[in-house]
Coordinates of N, CA, C and O in Angstrom, one line a residue:
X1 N 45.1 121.7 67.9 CA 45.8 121.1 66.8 C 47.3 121.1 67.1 O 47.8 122.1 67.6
X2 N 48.0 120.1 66.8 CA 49.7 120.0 67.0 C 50.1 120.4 65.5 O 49.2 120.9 64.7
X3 N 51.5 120.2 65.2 CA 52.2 121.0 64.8 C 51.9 120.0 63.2 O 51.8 120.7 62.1
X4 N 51.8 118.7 63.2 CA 51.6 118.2 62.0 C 50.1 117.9 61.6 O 49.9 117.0 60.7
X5 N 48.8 118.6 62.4 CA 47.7 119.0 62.1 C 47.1 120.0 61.6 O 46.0 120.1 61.0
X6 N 48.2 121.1 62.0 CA 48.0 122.4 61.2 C 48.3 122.3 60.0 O 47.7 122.8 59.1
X7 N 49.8 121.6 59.8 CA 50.0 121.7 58.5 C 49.3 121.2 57.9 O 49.0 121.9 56.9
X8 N 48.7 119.8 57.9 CA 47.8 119.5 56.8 C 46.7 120.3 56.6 O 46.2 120.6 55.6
X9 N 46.2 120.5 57.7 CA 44.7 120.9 57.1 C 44.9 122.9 56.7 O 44.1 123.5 56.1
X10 N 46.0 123.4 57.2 CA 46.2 124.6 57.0 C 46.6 125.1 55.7 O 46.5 126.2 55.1
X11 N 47.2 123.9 55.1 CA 48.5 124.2 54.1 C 47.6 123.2 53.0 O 47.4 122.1 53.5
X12 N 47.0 123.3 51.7 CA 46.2 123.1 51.2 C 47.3 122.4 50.0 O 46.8 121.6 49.2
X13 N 48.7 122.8 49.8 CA 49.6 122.4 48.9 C 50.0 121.2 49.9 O 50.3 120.2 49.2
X14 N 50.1 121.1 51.2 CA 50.5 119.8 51.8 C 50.0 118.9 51.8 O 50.6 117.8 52.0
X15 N 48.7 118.9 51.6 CA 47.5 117.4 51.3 C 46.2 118.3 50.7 O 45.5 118.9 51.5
X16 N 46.0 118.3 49.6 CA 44.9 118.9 48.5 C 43.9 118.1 49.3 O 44.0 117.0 49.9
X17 N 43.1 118.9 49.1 CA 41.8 118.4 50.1 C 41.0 117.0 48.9 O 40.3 116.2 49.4
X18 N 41.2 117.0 47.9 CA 40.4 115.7 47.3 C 41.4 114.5 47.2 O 41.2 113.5 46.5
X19 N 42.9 114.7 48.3 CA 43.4 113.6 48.6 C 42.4 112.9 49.8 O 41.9 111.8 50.0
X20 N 42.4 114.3 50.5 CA 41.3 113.3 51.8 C 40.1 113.4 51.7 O 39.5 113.7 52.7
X21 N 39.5 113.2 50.4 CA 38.0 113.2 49.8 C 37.3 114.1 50.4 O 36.4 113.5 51.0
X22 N 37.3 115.4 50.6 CA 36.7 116.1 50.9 C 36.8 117.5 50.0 O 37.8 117.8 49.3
X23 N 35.8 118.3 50.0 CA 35.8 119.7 49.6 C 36.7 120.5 49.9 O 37.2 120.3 51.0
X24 N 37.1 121.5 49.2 CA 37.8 122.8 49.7 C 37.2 123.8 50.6 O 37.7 124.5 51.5
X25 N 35.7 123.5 49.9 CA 35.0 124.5 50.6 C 35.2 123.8 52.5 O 35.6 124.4 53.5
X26 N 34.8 122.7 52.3 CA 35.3 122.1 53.6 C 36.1 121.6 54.7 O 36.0 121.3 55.9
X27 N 37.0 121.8 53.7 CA 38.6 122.5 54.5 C 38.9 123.7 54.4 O 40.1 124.0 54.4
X28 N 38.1 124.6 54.3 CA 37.9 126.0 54.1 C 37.1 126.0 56.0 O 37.6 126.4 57.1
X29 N 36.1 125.5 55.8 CA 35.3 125.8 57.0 C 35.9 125.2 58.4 O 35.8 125.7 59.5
X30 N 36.7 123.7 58.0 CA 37.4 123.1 59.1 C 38.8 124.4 59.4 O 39.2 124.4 60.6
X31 N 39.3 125.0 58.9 CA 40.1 125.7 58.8 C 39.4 127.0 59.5 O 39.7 127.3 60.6
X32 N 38.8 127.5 59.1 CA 37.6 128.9 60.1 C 37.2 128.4 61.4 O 37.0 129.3 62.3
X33 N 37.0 127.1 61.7 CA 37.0 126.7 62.8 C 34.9 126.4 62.8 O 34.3 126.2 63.9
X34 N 34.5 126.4 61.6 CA 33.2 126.4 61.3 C 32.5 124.8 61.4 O 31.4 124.6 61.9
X35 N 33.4 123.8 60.9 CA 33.6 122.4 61.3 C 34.6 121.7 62.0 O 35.8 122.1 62.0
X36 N 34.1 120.7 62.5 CA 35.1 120.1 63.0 C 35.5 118.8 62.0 O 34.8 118.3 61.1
X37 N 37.1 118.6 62.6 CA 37.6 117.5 62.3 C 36.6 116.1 62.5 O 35.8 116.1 63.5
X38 N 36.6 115.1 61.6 CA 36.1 114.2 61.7 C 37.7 112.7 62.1 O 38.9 112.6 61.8
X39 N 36.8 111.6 62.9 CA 37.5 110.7 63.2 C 38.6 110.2 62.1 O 39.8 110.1 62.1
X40 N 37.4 109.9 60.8 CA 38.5 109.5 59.8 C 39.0 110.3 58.8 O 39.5 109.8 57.8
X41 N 38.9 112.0 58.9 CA 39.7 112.6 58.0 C 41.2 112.5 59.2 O 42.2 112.0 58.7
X42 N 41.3 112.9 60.7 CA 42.0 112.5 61.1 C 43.0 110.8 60.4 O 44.1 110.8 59.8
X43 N 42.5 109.8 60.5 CA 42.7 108.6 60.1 C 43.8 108.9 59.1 O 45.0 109.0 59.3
X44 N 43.1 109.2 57.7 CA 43.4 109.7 56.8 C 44.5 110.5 56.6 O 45.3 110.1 55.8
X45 N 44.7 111.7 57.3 CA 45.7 112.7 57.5 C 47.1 111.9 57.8 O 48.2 112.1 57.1
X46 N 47.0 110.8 59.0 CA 47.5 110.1 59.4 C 48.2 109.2 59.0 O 49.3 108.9 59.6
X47 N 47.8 108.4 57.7 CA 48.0 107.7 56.6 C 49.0 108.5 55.5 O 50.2 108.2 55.2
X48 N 48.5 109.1 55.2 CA 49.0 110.4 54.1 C 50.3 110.5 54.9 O 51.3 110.3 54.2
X49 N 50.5 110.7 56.3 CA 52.0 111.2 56.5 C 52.8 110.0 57.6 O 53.8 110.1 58.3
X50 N 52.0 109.0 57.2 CA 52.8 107.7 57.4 C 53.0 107.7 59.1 O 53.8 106.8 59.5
X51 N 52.5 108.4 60.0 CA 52.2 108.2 61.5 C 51.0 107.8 61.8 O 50.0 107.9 61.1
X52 N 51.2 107.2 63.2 CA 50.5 106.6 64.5 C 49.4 107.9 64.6 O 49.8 109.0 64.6
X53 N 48.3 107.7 64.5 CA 47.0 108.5 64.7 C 47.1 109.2 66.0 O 46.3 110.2 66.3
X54 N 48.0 108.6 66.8 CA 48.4 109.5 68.0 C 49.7 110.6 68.2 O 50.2 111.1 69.3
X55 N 50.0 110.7 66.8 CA 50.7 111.5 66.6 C 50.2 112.7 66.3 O 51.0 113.6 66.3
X56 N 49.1 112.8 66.0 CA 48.9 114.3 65.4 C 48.1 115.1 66.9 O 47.8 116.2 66.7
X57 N 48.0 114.4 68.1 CA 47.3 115.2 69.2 C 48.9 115.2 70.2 O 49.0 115.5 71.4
X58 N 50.0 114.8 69.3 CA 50.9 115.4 70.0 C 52.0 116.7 69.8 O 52.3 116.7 68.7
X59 N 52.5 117.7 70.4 CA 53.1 118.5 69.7 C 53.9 118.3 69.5 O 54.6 118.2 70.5
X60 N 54.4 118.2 68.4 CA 56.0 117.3 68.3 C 57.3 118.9 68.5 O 58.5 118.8 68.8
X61 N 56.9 119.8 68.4 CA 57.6 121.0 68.2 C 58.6 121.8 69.3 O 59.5 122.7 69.1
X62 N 57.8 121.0 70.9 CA 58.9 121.2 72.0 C 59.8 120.3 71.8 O 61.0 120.5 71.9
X63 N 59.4 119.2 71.6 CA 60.3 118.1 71.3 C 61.6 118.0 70.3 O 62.6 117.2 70.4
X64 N 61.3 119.2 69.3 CA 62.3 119.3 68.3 C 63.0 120.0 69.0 O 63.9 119.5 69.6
X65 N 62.8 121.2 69.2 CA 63.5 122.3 70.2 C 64.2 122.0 71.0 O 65.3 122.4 71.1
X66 N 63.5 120.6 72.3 CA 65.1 120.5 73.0 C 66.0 119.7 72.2 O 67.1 120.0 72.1
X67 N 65.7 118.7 71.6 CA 66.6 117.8 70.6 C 67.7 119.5 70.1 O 68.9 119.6 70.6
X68 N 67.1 120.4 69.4 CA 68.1 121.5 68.8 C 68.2 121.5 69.8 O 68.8 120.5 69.9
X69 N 68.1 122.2 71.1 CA 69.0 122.7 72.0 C 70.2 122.0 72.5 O 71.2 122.5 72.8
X70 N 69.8 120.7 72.7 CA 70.8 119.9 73.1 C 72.0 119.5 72.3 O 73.1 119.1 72.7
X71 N 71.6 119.6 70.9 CA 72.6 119.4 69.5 C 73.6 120.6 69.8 O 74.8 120.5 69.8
X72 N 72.7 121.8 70.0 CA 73.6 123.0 70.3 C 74.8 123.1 71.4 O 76.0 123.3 71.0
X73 N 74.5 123.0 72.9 CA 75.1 122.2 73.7 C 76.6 121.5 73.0 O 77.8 121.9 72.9
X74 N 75.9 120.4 72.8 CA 76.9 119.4 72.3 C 78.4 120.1 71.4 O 79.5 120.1 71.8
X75 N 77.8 120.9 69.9 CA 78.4 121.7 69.5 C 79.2 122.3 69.9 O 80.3 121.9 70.1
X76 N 78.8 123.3 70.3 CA 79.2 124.3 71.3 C 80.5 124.1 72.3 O 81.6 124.6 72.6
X77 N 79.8 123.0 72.8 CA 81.2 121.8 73.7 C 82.5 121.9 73.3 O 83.6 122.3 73.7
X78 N 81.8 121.2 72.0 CA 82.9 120.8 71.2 C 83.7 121.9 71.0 O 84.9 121.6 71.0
X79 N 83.3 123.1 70.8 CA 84.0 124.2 69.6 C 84.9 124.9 70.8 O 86.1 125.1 70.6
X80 N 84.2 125.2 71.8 CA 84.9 125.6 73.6 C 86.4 124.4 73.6 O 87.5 124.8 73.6
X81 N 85.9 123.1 73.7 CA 87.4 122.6 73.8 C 88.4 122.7 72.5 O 89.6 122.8 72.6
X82 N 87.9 122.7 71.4 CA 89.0 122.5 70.2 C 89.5 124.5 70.2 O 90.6 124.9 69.7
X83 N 88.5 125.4 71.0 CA 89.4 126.8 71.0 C 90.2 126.5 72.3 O 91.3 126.9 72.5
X84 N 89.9 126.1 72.7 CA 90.8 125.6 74.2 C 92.5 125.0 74.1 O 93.6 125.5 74.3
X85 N 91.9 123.6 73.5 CA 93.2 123.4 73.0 C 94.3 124.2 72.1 O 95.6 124.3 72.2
X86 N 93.3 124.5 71.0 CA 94.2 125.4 69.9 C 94.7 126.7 70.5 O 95.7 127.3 70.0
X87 N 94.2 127.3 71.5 CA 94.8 128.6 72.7 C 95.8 128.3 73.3 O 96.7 129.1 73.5
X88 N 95.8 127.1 73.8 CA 97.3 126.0 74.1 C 98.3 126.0 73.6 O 99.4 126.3 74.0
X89 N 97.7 125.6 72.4 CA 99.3 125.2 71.5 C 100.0 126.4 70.8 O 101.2 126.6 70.6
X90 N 99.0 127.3 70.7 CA 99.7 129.0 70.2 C 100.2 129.3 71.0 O 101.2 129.8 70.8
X91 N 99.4 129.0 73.1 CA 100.6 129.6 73.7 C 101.9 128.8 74.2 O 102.7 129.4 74.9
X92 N 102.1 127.5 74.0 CA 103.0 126.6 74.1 C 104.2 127.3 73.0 O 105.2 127.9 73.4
X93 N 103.9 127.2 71.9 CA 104.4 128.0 70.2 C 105.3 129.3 70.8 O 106.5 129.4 70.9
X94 N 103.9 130.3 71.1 CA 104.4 131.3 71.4 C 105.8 131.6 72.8 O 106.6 132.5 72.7
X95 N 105.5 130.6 73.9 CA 106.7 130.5 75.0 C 107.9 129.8 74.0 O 109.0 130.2 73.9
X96 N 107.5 128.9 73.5 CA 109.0 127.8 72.9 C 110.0 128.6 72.0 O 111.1 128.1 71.8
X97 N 109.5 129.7 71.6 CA 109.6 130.7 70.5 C 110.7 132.1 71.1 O 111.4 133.0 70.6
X98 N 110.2 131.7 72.9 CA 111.1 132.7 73.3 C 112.4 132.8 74.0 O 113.0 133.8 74.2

């Protein structure tokens, strides 16, 4: 299961199982690993969270991770040159000063 397949069928407040016409008891057992997913409760799942049915056999969660990592990077960049510069002008300040 990917990362937006757990949640639904794990998290019982994220899609109430008589949204996807089925039992609790039944998303009780698909959750124990006692049944399997069916084609169209997948479908269904799919619908509910407004993606491509081929979204849910993907793990979207390394994908977030490097997105964050690379945001971080970026940041980071940034924060390295604006202490860069501002270490400049204090020591520019600090020489003009003497």
């Amino acid at each position: 299961f990917n990362t937006i397949l757990k949640n639904a069928i794990y998290t019982k407040k994220l899609i109430p199982p008589e949204k996807l016409d089925i039992s609790v008891q039944h998303l009780s057992n698909i959750e124990r690993g006692r049944r399997f997913v069916t084609a169209e409760l997948l479908d269904r799942i799919a619908e509910i969270f407004v993606v491509p049915l081929s979204d849910l056999f993907i793990d979207i969660m390394p994908l977030q991770a490097n997105k964050l990592k690379a945001q971080a990077k970026r940041i980071t960049a940034i924060i390295d040159n604006e202490l860069f510069e501002f270490t400049a002008k204090i020591k520019k300040k600090i020489i003009d000063s003497l």
